[in-house]
Every structure is written in structure tokens, then in C-alpha cells.
């Protein structure tokens, strides 16, 4: 039996990554709850009538449904997008989700995301893609035996690894475009970025007077990480070290550069790489019944 | 009747390959959208664009190919019965809050001001290409309209009786000198004063 046939059979017979997918959905939803709630406090400016961004409504036909909040008359009803979205992801956090709710979450996120391009980051673009794939994370019990169940398990595996690939594509695209410039290759990109108080802190911008070897090394390390991630992440023995580097990088983006959404979305997306056994362990420990001490 | 286990329900390989083909085509279009412009036939690029935008549109170009050399800030002032106000920089107030709390919504407010600043900056370039531009050329810019919306609806002067207002863009430009130190230069560009019609 070839490797391909073996994989096809395994992916149809049992859901070997069910807990990893489940944990991924919960962590992404948790970060989305934070992001949505903080924006709801200024919702009327972000999505509603008090906007001062430039709206863009270039599409006709079905595509217009992705940009509904760019239609001024629709913005008065932004809560009809934001609140159901919030409700569905809160319910999803507690395990109440299915293919329909996940599809609606993707659709509403697209509208909320495109409803204000100014607050968008690469993390938002990534999450939009990951939420598309999460639609196909069908929860099919291993004990269910039917052609439909086998199909569900097979597609779940494909969607799960598509999320891996999509994260890797983000880094590849970002890295390759950086290679087309000058400053990442000559090691001064980080120096220039941190010289702006807007991408750090005033004290930091005023302190860094010249490009140190440390800043150059940091610039090249980030570039190498982004270009090589698509290869390195598939190599099991080094995966956790690769992800650890990435997590530290994204945490520093949160606290140093200050692009919090991007950093948190990226760290949340890393949860898809958590080993299924570990994910299972984490989910059992976080089980609400266990947390509040109710016996099952 | 014997119970069949899940391994008895194997789908025909052709169906599985069709599903894999669907996912592969999706990723082909994702990569084609990012890198295909120079290598793929024009007709294929059109199809890929049609598929990708807007539902699968993705932009990962922040700080690429190079980080920005300049940052624009939105500035405005208003005239009320008590005279002209000082120049206000609302984005800076949000930045101050963001430096104190990275997890609040101040960065989102700042991002909106930043987007407005860039649009106002682009507007200046656009109008400067018009021969003998009139005030109407300036005031009809979408960026100026957005700034006016902010001043009238969101600013600290929203409740005041505004007689006229003026917007501008402060640009902080960074560049490397001969010794590879970063030098800073600031340019302040103003739009014409707009009087509110009553």
C-alpha cells in the first residue's frame, strides 16, 4: 500500500486531529471576542454612521455582499453584523458550532473586516482565510460509519492542513516581497521602523541612534523566518523551536511595535500546530465542568 | 447483520482526488494572485483576480518591500465665535493612550486617523497636478469630506458652532545620511480654509 493510499484510508477512518482543530477554533474565537468587543466600544465610528474613513463599494452582484458595510445606508445597522458575530463566536467558544454557524461567522467576519479597511492588519486577512477553512472542520465522531462520515473526516483533515499551508503562505508572501526591497537585505529595516515613535515608543525612537549589529541580526532573522517557515514547519523535530521563535517574534510585535491585533491573531493561529494529544489534554483541563468542579 | 466499521466505508479514490483538486486550485489561485502577475498568462490572472477578490483577498505587504520612510498625521483647526483654535492632532492623543495600553482600541482609532492622513496626503498630490486648482477641487476630495465628517461629528468641536475649518497633513520623513544615521525632516501642508455655509 502506498503512502498516499494509507493516508487516504487513515483520513477517512478516524479523525486524528480532532482535538487540535477544536482547540484552534476555541483560541481563534477567543481572540476574535477580544477584538470584536474592543471595537464595539467605538462601533459607531468603526462600522457605523460616525465613520471618517473612505468607504469603498466597487463591486456589483454577489461580491457586493462581502462589502455591505461600505454602503453608507447599511452602516446604520452595523449591530446586525457585529452582535450575531459576537454571539456565534461566544457560543463556539463553548463548543456550540456547526457547519452553518461557522459559515455565518466567516461571512460576518468578511463584512466587519472590509467594513473598515483602516483597522485591518495582515492578521485580519489571515483570519479571514482561516475562518473559511474552519467551515470544513466537520466534527465527525470516529464511531460514525457511513460514506458521509468518511467524507467529512477526509475533508476535515484537508481543511486542517490547509490552515497550516495558509499560515505558511502569509510568511512566504511577506518574506518574498521583503526580498524585493533593499532595507531587509542590508539589515536596516528594523532600525528604520523603530525610528518612528508610531511603531514603538517615543523613548525607543529617541534612544536608537544607529543600526547596531543586534538590530541587523534581528532584521535578517525575521526575514529568514518568513521565507523559510513554509519548509521548516513541516519538519517535526524542529517545529516547536520554529514556532517558539515565531511566538516570541509576535509577542515582541505586540509590546514593542504595538500592532496588537496582528500579533494576537498570529499567535492564535499557531494553535493549529499543537499536537493532538496535547490539545486533547488542554481541552480536558479547560473543560468548564472540570474547572467548576462538577463531576461528569 | 454484522456491524460494519468505518474502514468499510471507503470512498472511491476518484472522489478524493476531485476534492484535493478543489483545494489545490484554491491554493493555486492564492499563490497566483500574490506572485502570478509577472509569470502567468494575462487571461489566467484575470480569472484568478475574479476568484480571489473580494472573498479571498489577502494583503501581507506591511513593511514590505521596505518599511515606510514617512508617516503622515492628520491636523485640523476650527474657527468658532471665540476665534481660531490651535492646530489639533487627534491621532497623537490616541497614540498616547496606545503607549499606555496595547490591548485597547486606541490603536484602531489611530489607524483610522492614519488612513485619513494618507488619503489627505494623496489628495494634495492629486490636486497639485491640476492646473490652477480651485477651492472646489480641494473640498470635493473624498479625504477632505471624510475629515469634515470627523470634525463635525467626532471632534472635540462637534458640538460647537463651527464657522470654518482647515485641515492639513504633517509628514515626518526619515532618511539615512552618509554615516547611515537616520535624520528626520518634517513638512506641514495645509488645505484651504473651508467656510461652513449657513
Coordinates of C-alpha atoms in Angstrom, one line a residue:
Chain A
X1 CA 0.0 0.0 0.0
X2 CA 1.4 3.3 -1.0
X3 CA 1.8 6.3 1.4
X4 CA -1.0 8.1 -0.5
X5 CA -3.4 5.2 -0.1
X6 CA -2.5 4.8 3.6
X7 CA -3.1 8.5 4.2
X8 CA -6.4 8.4 2.3
X9 CA -7.6 5.5 4.4
X10 CA -6.5 7.0 7.7
X11 CA -8.1 10.3 7.0
X12 CA -11.4 8.5 6.2
X13 CA -11.3 6.1 9.1
X14 CA -10.5 8.3 12.0
X15 CA -10.2 12.0 12.9
X16 CA -6.7 12.0 14.2
X17 CA -6.6 15.8 14.6
X18 CA -10.0 16.5 16.1
X19 CA -8.8 18.0 19.4
X20 CA -6.1 20.1 17.6
X21 CA -8.8 21.6 15.4
X22 CA -11.2 22.1 18.3
X23 CA -8.6 23.9 20.3
X24 CA -7.7 26.0 17.3
X25 CA -11.3 27.1 16.8
X26 CA -11.6 28.0 20.5
X27 CA -8.4 30.0 20.7
X28 CA -9.2 31.9 17.4
X29 CA -12.7 32.6 18.7
X30 CA -11.3 33.9 22.0
X31 CA -9.1 36.4 20.3
X32 CA -11.9 37.4 18.0
X33 CA -14.1 38.0 21.0
X34 CA -11.5 40.4 22.4
X35 CA -11.1 42.1 19.0
X36 CA -14.8 42.5 18.5
X37 CA -15.6 43.7 22.0
X38 CA -12.9 46.4 22.0
X39 CA -14.1 47.6 18.6
X40 CA -17.8 47.6 19.7
X41 CA -16.9 50.3 22.2
X42 CA -16.2 52.6 19.2
X43 CA -18.5 50.6 16.9
X44 CA -20.3 53.7 15.6
X45 CA -17.0 55.1 14.3
X46 CA -15.6 51.8 13.1
X47 CA -18.7 50.3 11.4
X48 CA -21.5 52.8 12.0
X49 CA -22.6 56.3 10.9
X50 CA -19.9 58.3 12.6
X51 CA -17.2 56.9 10.2
X52 CA -14.4 59.1 8.9
X53 CA -12.7 56.5 6.7
X54 CA -13.0 56.4 3.0
X55 CA -15.7 53.8 2.0
X56 CA -15.1 51.6 -1.0
X57 CA -18.0 50.0 -2.8
X58 CA -16.7 48.9 -6.2
X59 CA -18.4 45.6 -6.6
X60 CA -21.7 44.5 -8.2
X61 CA -23.5 41.2 -8.0
X62 CA -22.8 38.7 -5.2
X63 CA -19.4 40.2 -4.5
X64 CA -21.2 43.2 -3.0
X65 CA -22.3 41.0 -0.2
X66 CA -18.7 41.0 1.1
X67 CA -18.6 44.8 1.4
X68 CA -22.1 45.5 2.8
X69 CA -20.7 47.9 5.5
X70 CA -19.2 50.0 2.8
X71 CA -22.7 51.1 1.8
X72 CA -23.5 54.2 3.9
X73 CA -27.2 53.3 4.4
X74 CA -26.2 49.8 5.7
X75 CA -23.8 51.2 8.3
X76 CA -26.7 52.3 10.5
X77 CA -27.4 48.6 11.0
X78 CA -23.8 47.5 11.9
X79 CA -25.0 45.9 15.1
X80 CA -26.9 43.4 13.0
X81 CA -23.5 42.2 11.8
X82 CA -21.4 42.7 15.0
X83 CA -23.8 41.2 17.6
X84 CA -24.7 38.0 15.8
X85 CA -20.9 37.6 15.0
X86 CA -20.1 38.0 18.7
X87 CA -22.9 35.7 19.8
X88 CA -21.8 32.9 17.4
X89 CA -18.2 33.0 18.4
X90 CA -19.1 33.1 22.1
X91 CA -21.3 30.1 21.6
X92 CA -18.5 28.5 19.5
X93 CA -16.0 29.0 22.4
X94 CA -18.2 26.7 24.5
X95 CA -18.4 24.1 21.7
X96 CA -21.7 25.1 20.1
X97 CA -20.9 25.4 16.5
X98 CA -21.6 23.5 13.3
X99 CA -21.0 24.0 9.6
X100 CA -23.8 26.6 9.3
X101 CA -22.6 28.7 12.2
X102 CA -19.0 28.5 11.0
X103 CA -20.1 29.7 7.5
X104 CA -22.0 32.6 9.0
X105 CA -19.0 33.5 11.2
X106 CA -16.9 33.6 8.0
X107 CA -19.4 35.7 6.2
X108 CA -19.9 38.2 9.0
X109 CA -16.2 38.5 9.6
X110 CA -15.6 39.4 6.0
X111 CA -18.1 42.2 6.2
X112 CA -16.8 43.5 9.5
X113 CA -13.3 43.3 8.2
X114 CA -13.9 45.1 5.0
X115 CA -16.3 47.4 6.8
X116 CA -13.2 49.3 8.0
X117 CA -10.1 48.8 6.0
X118 CA -8.1 51.2 8.1
X119 CA -8.1 49.0 11.2
X120 CA -7.2 45.9 9.1
X121 CA -3.8 44.2 9.5
X122 CA -2.3 41.1 7.8
X123 CA -3.6 39.2 10.8
X124 CA -7.2 40.1 9.8
X125 CA -6.5 39.0 6.2
X126 CA -5.1 35.7 7.6
X127 CA -8.0 35.1 10.0
X128 CA -10.5 35.7 7.1
X129 CA -8.8 32.8 5.2
X130 CA -8.6 30.6 8.2
X131 CA -12.2 31.1 9.0
X132 CA -13.0 30.0 5.5
X133 CA -11.2 26.7 6.1
X134 CA -12.6 26.3 9.6
X135 CA -16.1 25.9 7.9
X136 CA -14.8 22.4 6.7
X137 CA -13.6 21.3 10.1
X138 CA -16.6 18.8 10.4
X139 CA -16.8 17.2 13.8
X140 CA -17.4 13.6 12.8
X141 CA -17.1 11.0 15.6
X142 CA -14.8 8.1 14.8
X143 CA -17.6 5.7 15.7
X144 CA -19.8 7.0 12.9
X145 CA -19.7 4.7 10.0
X146 CA -21.1 5.9 6.7
X147 CA -19.8 7.2 3.4
X148 CA -20.8 10.7 4.5
X149 CA -18.8 10.4 7.7
X150 CA -15.7 9.2 5.9
X151 CA -16.1 12.1 3.5
X152 CA -16.5 14.5 6.5
X153 CA -13.3 13.2 8.2
X154 CA -11.4 13.3 4.9
X155 CA -12.3 17.0 4.3
X156 CA -11.6 17.9 7.9
X157 CA -8.0 16.7 7.5
X158 CA -7.6 18.6 4.3
X159 CA -9.0 21.8 5.8
X160 CA -6.8 21.3 8.9
X161 CA -3.6 21.1 6.8
X162 CA -4.9 23.9 4.5
X163 CA -4.8 26.1 7.6
X164 CA -1.1 25.1 8.1
X165 CA -0.4 25.9 4.5
X166 CA -2.3 29.2 4.6
X167 CA -0.3 30.4 7.6
X168 CA 2.9 29.4 5.7
X169 CA 1.7 31.3 2.6
X170 CA 1.4 34.5 4.7
X171 CA 5.0 34.3 5.7
X172 CA 6.2 33.3 2.2
X173 CA 4.4 36.3 0.6
X174 CA 5.6 38.7 3.2
X175 CA 9.1 37.4 3.1
X176 CA 9.4 37.3 -0.7
X177 CA 8.1 40.8 -1.1
X178 CA 10.7 41.9 1.5
X179 CA 13.4 40.4 -0.6
X180 CA 12.4 42.7 -3.4
X181 CA 13.3 45.7 -1.3
X182 CA 16.7 47.0 -0.1
X183 CA 16.4 47.5 3.7
X184 CA 15.6 44.0 4.8
X185 CA 18.6 42.6 2.9
X186 CA 21.1 45.3 4.1
X187 CA 19.8 44.9 7.7
X188 CA 18.4 48.3 8.3
X189 CA 14.6 47.6 8.1
X190 CA 14.2 47.2 11.9
X191 CA 16.3 50.3 12.5
X192 CA 14.1 52.5 10.2
X193 CA 10.9 51.0 11.6
X194 CA 11.8 51.6 15.3
X195 CA 12.9 55.2 14.4
X196 CA 9.2 56.1 14.2
X197 CA 7.6 56.6 17.5
X198 CA 4.4 55.3 15.9
X199 CA 6.0 51.8 15.6
X200 CA 7.3 51.6 19.1
X201 CA 7.6 54.2 21.8
X202 CA 9.0 57.8 21.8
X203 CA 11.8 56.8 24.2
X204 CA 12.7 53.9 21.9
X205 CA 12.7 56.1 18.8
X206 CA 14.9 58.7 20.5
X207 CA 17.3 56.1 22.0
X208 CA 18.2 54.1 19.0
X209 CA 20.7 56.4 17.2
X210 CA 22.4 53.9 14.9
X211 CA 21.9 50.5 13.4
X212 CA 23.5 48.0 15.9
X213 CA 24.6 44.5 15.0
X214 CA 21.7 43.3 17.2
X215 CA 19.2 45.2 15.1
X216 CA 20.7 43.9 11.9
X217 CA 20.6 40.3 13.2
X218 CA 17.0 40.7 14.2
X219 CA 16.1 42.1 10.7
X220 CA 17.8 39.1 9.0
X221 CA 16.3 36.6 11.4
X222 CA 12.8 37.8 10.8
X223 CA 13.4 37.8 7.0
X224 CA 14.8 34.2 7.2
X225 CA 12.0 33.1 9.4
X226 CA 9.3 34.4 7.0
X227 CA 10.9 32.9 3.9
X228 CA 11.8 29.5 5.4
X229 CA 8.7 29.0 7.5
X230 CA 6.9 27.2 4.7
X231 CA 9.6 24.5 4.7
X232 CA 10.6 24.4 8.4
X233 CA 7.1 24.0 9.9
X234 CA 6.7 20.5 8.2
X235 CA 9.9 19.2 9.9
X236 CA 8.6 17.6 13.1
X237 CA 11.8 17.6 15.2
X238 CA 12.3 21.4 14.8
X239 CA 8.7 22.5 14.6
X240 CA 8.3 23.6 18.2
X241 CA 11.5 25.6 18.1
X242 CA 10.4 27.3 14.9
X243 CA 7.0 28.1 16.4
X244 CA 8.7 29.3 19.7
X245 CA 10.8 31.8 17.7
X246 CA 7.6 32.9 15.9
X247 CA 5.7 33.3 19.1
X248 CA 8.5 35.4 20.6
X249 CA 8.6 37.5 17.4
X250 CA 4.9 38.1 17.5
X251 CA 4.8 38.9 21.2
X252 CA 7.5 41.5 20.6
X253 CA 5.4 42.9 17.8
X254 CA 2.5 43.3 20.3
X255 CA 4.5 45.1 23.0
X256 CA 7.3 46.8 21.1
X257 CA 5.9 47.7 17.7
X258 CA 2.3 47.9 19.1
X259 CA 0.4 46.1 16.3
X260 CA -1.6 44.1 18.9
X261 CA -4.2 42.6 16.6
X262 CA -1.7 41.2 14.2
X263 CA 0.4 39.7 17.0
X264 CA -2.5 38.1 18.8
X265 CA -4.1 36.8 15.6
X266 CA -0.8 35.2 14.6
X267 CA -0.2 33.6 18.0
X268 CA -3.8 32.3 18.0
X269 CA -3.4 30.8 14.5
X270 CA -0.3 28.9 15.8
X271 CA -2.6 26.8 17.9
X272 CA -3.4 24.7 14.8
X273 CA 0.2 23.3 15.1
X274 CA -0.4 21.9 18.6
X275 CA 0.0 18.2 18.8
X276 CA -3.4 16.4 19.0
X277 CA -2.6 14.7 22.3
X278 CA -1.5 17.9 23.9
X279 CA -4.6 19.7 22.6
X280 CA -6.8 16.9 24.0
X281 CA -5.1 17.4 27.4
X282 CA -5.5 21.2 27.3
X283 CA -9.2 20.9 26.3
X284 CA -9.9 18.4 29.1
X285 CA -8.2 20.7 31.7
X286 CA -10.2 23.7 30.4
X287 CA -13.5 21.8 30.4
X288 CA -15.9 24.1 32.2
X289 CA -17.3 21.1 34.2
X290 CA -13.8 20.3 35.4
X291 CA -13.0 23.9 36.1
X292 CA -16.0 24.5 38.3
X293 CA -15.6 21.0 39.9
X294 CA -18.8 19.3 38.6
X295 CA -18.3 15.6 38.1
X296 CA -19.2 14.4 34.6
Chain B
X1 CA -26.5 -8.3 10.5
X2 CA -22.8 -7.7 11.2
X3 CA -21.9 -4.1 12.2
X4 CA -19.6 -2.5 9.6
X5 CA -16.6 -0.4 10.9
X6 CA -15.7 2.9 9.4
X7 CA -13.0 1.3 7.2
X8 CA -15.7 -0.4 5.3
X9 CA -16.9 2.9 4.0
X10 CA -14.0 4.0 1.8
X11 CA -14.8 6.5 -0.9
X12 CA -13.7 5.9 -4.4
X13 CA -10.2 7.4 -4.9
X14 CA -11.6 9.5 -7.8
X15 CA -13.9 11.4 -5.5
X16 CA -11.0 12.1 -3.0
X17 CA -8.8 13.3 -5.9
X18 CA -11.5 15.6 -7.1
X19 CA -11.8 17.2 -3.6
X20 CA -8.0 17.5 -3.4
X21 CA -8.1 19.2 -6.8
X22 CA -10.6 21.7 -5.5
X23 CA -8.3 22.6 -2.5
X24 CA -5.3 22.7 -4.9
X25 CA -7.0 25.0 -7.3
X26 CA -7.8 27.3 -4.4
X27 CA -4.2 27.5 -3.3
X28 CA -3.0 27.9 -6.9
X29 CA -5.2 31.0 -7.2
X30 CA -4.0 32.3 -3.8
X31 CA -0.3 32.0 -4.9
X32 CA -1.2 33.1 -8.4
X33 CA -2.8 36.3 -7.0
X34 CA 0.3 37.0 -5.0
X35 CA 3.0 36.1 -7.5
X36 CA 1.3 35.4 -10.8
X37 CA 1.3 38.9 -12.4
X38 CA 4.7 38.5 -14.0
X39 CA 4.7 34.8 -14.8
X40 CA 1.1 33.7 -15.6
X41 CA -0.8 34.5 -18.8
X42 CA -2.9 37.6 -18.6
X43 CA -6.2 35.8 -19.1
X44 CA -5.4 33.4 -16.2
X45 CA -4.5 36.4 -14.0
X46 CA -7.9 37.9 -14.8
X47 CA -9.7 34.6 -13.8
X48 CA -7.6 34.4 -10.6
X49 CA -8.4 38.0 -9.7
X50 CA -12.1 37.4 -10.3
X51 CA -12.0 34.4 -7.9
X52 CA -9.8 36.0 -5.2
X53 CA -11.3 39.4 -4.8
X54 CA -13.0 40.2 -2.6
X55 CA -13.8 36.9 -0.8
X56 CA -10.3 35.6 -0.7
X57 CA -8.4 38.8 -0.9
X58 CA -5.3 38.9 1.3
X59 CA -2.7 41.6 1.8
X60 CA 0.6 40.8 3.6
X61 CA 2.7 43.6 2.4
X62 CA 3.1 45.6 5.6
X63 CA 6.8 46.7 6.0
X64 CA 7.4 45.2 2.5
X65 CA 9.2 45.6 0.2
X66 CA 10.7 48.2 2.6
X67 CA 9.3 49.8 5.7
X68 CA 7.9 53.3 5.2
X69 CA 10.2 56.3 5.1
X70 CA 7.5 58.7 6.2
X71 CA 4.4 58.9 8.4
X72 CA 1.5 61.3 7.8
X73 CA -0.5 62.9 10.6
X74 CA -3.9 64.5 10.2
X75 CA -4.1 68.0 11.6
X76 CA -7.0 70.4 11.8
X77 CA -8.2 73.6 13.4
X78 CA -11.6 75.2 13.6
X79 CA -13.0 78.7 13.8
X80 CA -15.8 79.4 16.3
X81 CA -17.2 82.6 17.8
X82 CA -14.1 82.7 20.1
X83 CA -11.7 82.6 17.2
X84 CA -9.4 80.0 15.7
X85 CA -8.4 77.0 17.8
X86 CA -4.8 75.7 17.9
X87 CA -3.9 73.0 15.4
X88 CA -5.2 69.7 16.8
X89 CA -3.6 66.3 16.2
X90 CA -6.2 63.8 17.3
X91 CA -4.1 60.8 16.2
X92 CA -1.4 61.7 18.7
X93 CA -3.9 61.6 21.6
X94 CA -4.8 58.1 20.6
X95 CA -1.1 57.1 20.3
X96 CA -0.5 58.4 23.8
X97 CA -3.3 56.1 25.0
X98 CA -2.0 53.2 22.9
X99 CA 1.5 53.5 24.5
X100 CA -0.1 53.1 27.9
X101 CA -2.4 50.1 26.9
X102 CA -1.5 48.0 23.9
X103 CA -4.8 46.0 24.2
X104 CA -7.4 48.8 24.0
X105 CA -9.0 50.3 20.9
X106 CA -6.7 53.4 20.7
X107 CA -4.6 51.8 18.1
X108 CA -7.7 51.3 16.0
X109 CA -8.7 54.9 16.4
X110 CA -5.1 55.9 15.5
X111 CA -5.2 53.6 12.4
X112 CA -8.3 55.4 11.2
X113 CA -6.6 58.8 11.6
X114 CA -3.5 57.3 9.8
X115 CA -5.7 56.2 6.9
X116 CA -7.3 59.6 6.7
X117 CA -3.8 61.3 6.8
X118 CA -2.6 59.2 3.9
X119 CA -5.7 60.0 1.9
X120 CA -5.3 63.7 2.6
X121 CA -1.6 63.4 1.6
X122 CA -2.5 61.7 -1.7
X123 CA -5.2 64.3 -2.2
X124 CA -2.6 67.1 -2.1
X125 CA -0.5 65.3 -4.8
X126 CA -3.7 64.8 -6.9
X127 CA -4.8 68.5 -6.7
X128 CA -1.3 69.7 -7.4
X129 CA -1.4 68.1 -10.8
X130 CA -4.5 70.2 -11.7
X131 CA -3.7 73.5 -13.5
X132 CA -4.9 76.4 -11.4
X133 CA -6.8 74.3 -8.8
X134 CA -9.9 75.9 -7.2
X135 CA -11.1 75.5 -3.6
X136 CA -13.7 73.2 -5.0
X137 CA -11.0 70.9 -6.3
X138 CA -9.8 70.6 -2.7
X139 CA -13.1 70.4 -1.0
X140 CA -14.5 67.7 -3.3
X141 CA -11.8 65.3 -2.4
X142 CA -13.1 62.2 -0.6
X143 CA -10.4 62.6 2.0
X144 CA -11.5 66.2 2.7
X145 CA -15.1 65.1 3.0
X146 CA -14.0 62.4 5.5
X147 CA -12.0 65.0 7.5
X148 CA -15.1 67.3 7.5
X149 CA -17.2 64.4 8.8
X150 CA -14.8 63.8 11.6
X151 CA -14.6 67.5 12.6
X152 CA -18.4 67.9 12.6
X153 CA -19.4 64.6 14.2
X154 CA -16.5 63.3 16.3
X155 CA -14.0 66.0 17.2
X156 CA -14.0 68.0 20.4
X157 CA -15.6 70.8 18.4
X158 CA -18.5 68.7 17.2
X159 CA -21.0 70.4 19.5
X160 CA -19.6 73.9 18.9
X161 CA -20.9 76.3 16.2
X162 CA -18.1 75.9 13.7
X163 CA -17.8 78.9 11.3
X164 CA -15.0 77.5 9.3
X165 CA -12.2 74.9 9.5
X166 CA -9.0 73.9 7.9
X167 CA -7.3 70.6 7.6
X168 CA -3.7 69.7 6.9
X169 CA -1.1 66.9 6.9
X170 CA 2.1 66.8 8.9
X171 CA 4.6 64.5 7.3
X172 CA 7.6 63.2 9.2
X173 CA 10.2 61.9 6.7
X174 CA 13.1 59.8 7.8
X175 CA 16.2 59.2 5.7
X176 CA 19.7 57.8 6.0
X177 CA 22.6 60.3 6.0
X178 CA 26.1 59.5 4.7
X179 CA 27.1 57.8 8.0
X180 CA 23.9 55.7 7.9
X181 CA 22.3 57.6 10.8
X182 CA 18.7 58.4 10.5
X183 CA 17.8 62.1 10.0
X184 CA 14.3 63.5 10.3
X185 CA 12.5 66.2 8.4
X186 CA 9.0 67.5 8.9
X187 CA 6.7 69.0 6.2
X188 CA 3.4 70.6 7.1
X189 CA 0.9 71.0 4.2
X190 CA -2.4 72.8 4.6
X191 CA -5.7 72.6 2.7
X192 CA -7.6 75.9 2.0
X193 CA -9.9 77.2 4.7
X194 CA -13.5 76.0 4.2
X195 CA -16.3 78.2 5.4
X196 CA -19.4 76.4 6.7
X197 CA -22.5 77.6 4.7
X198 CA -25.4 78.5 6.9

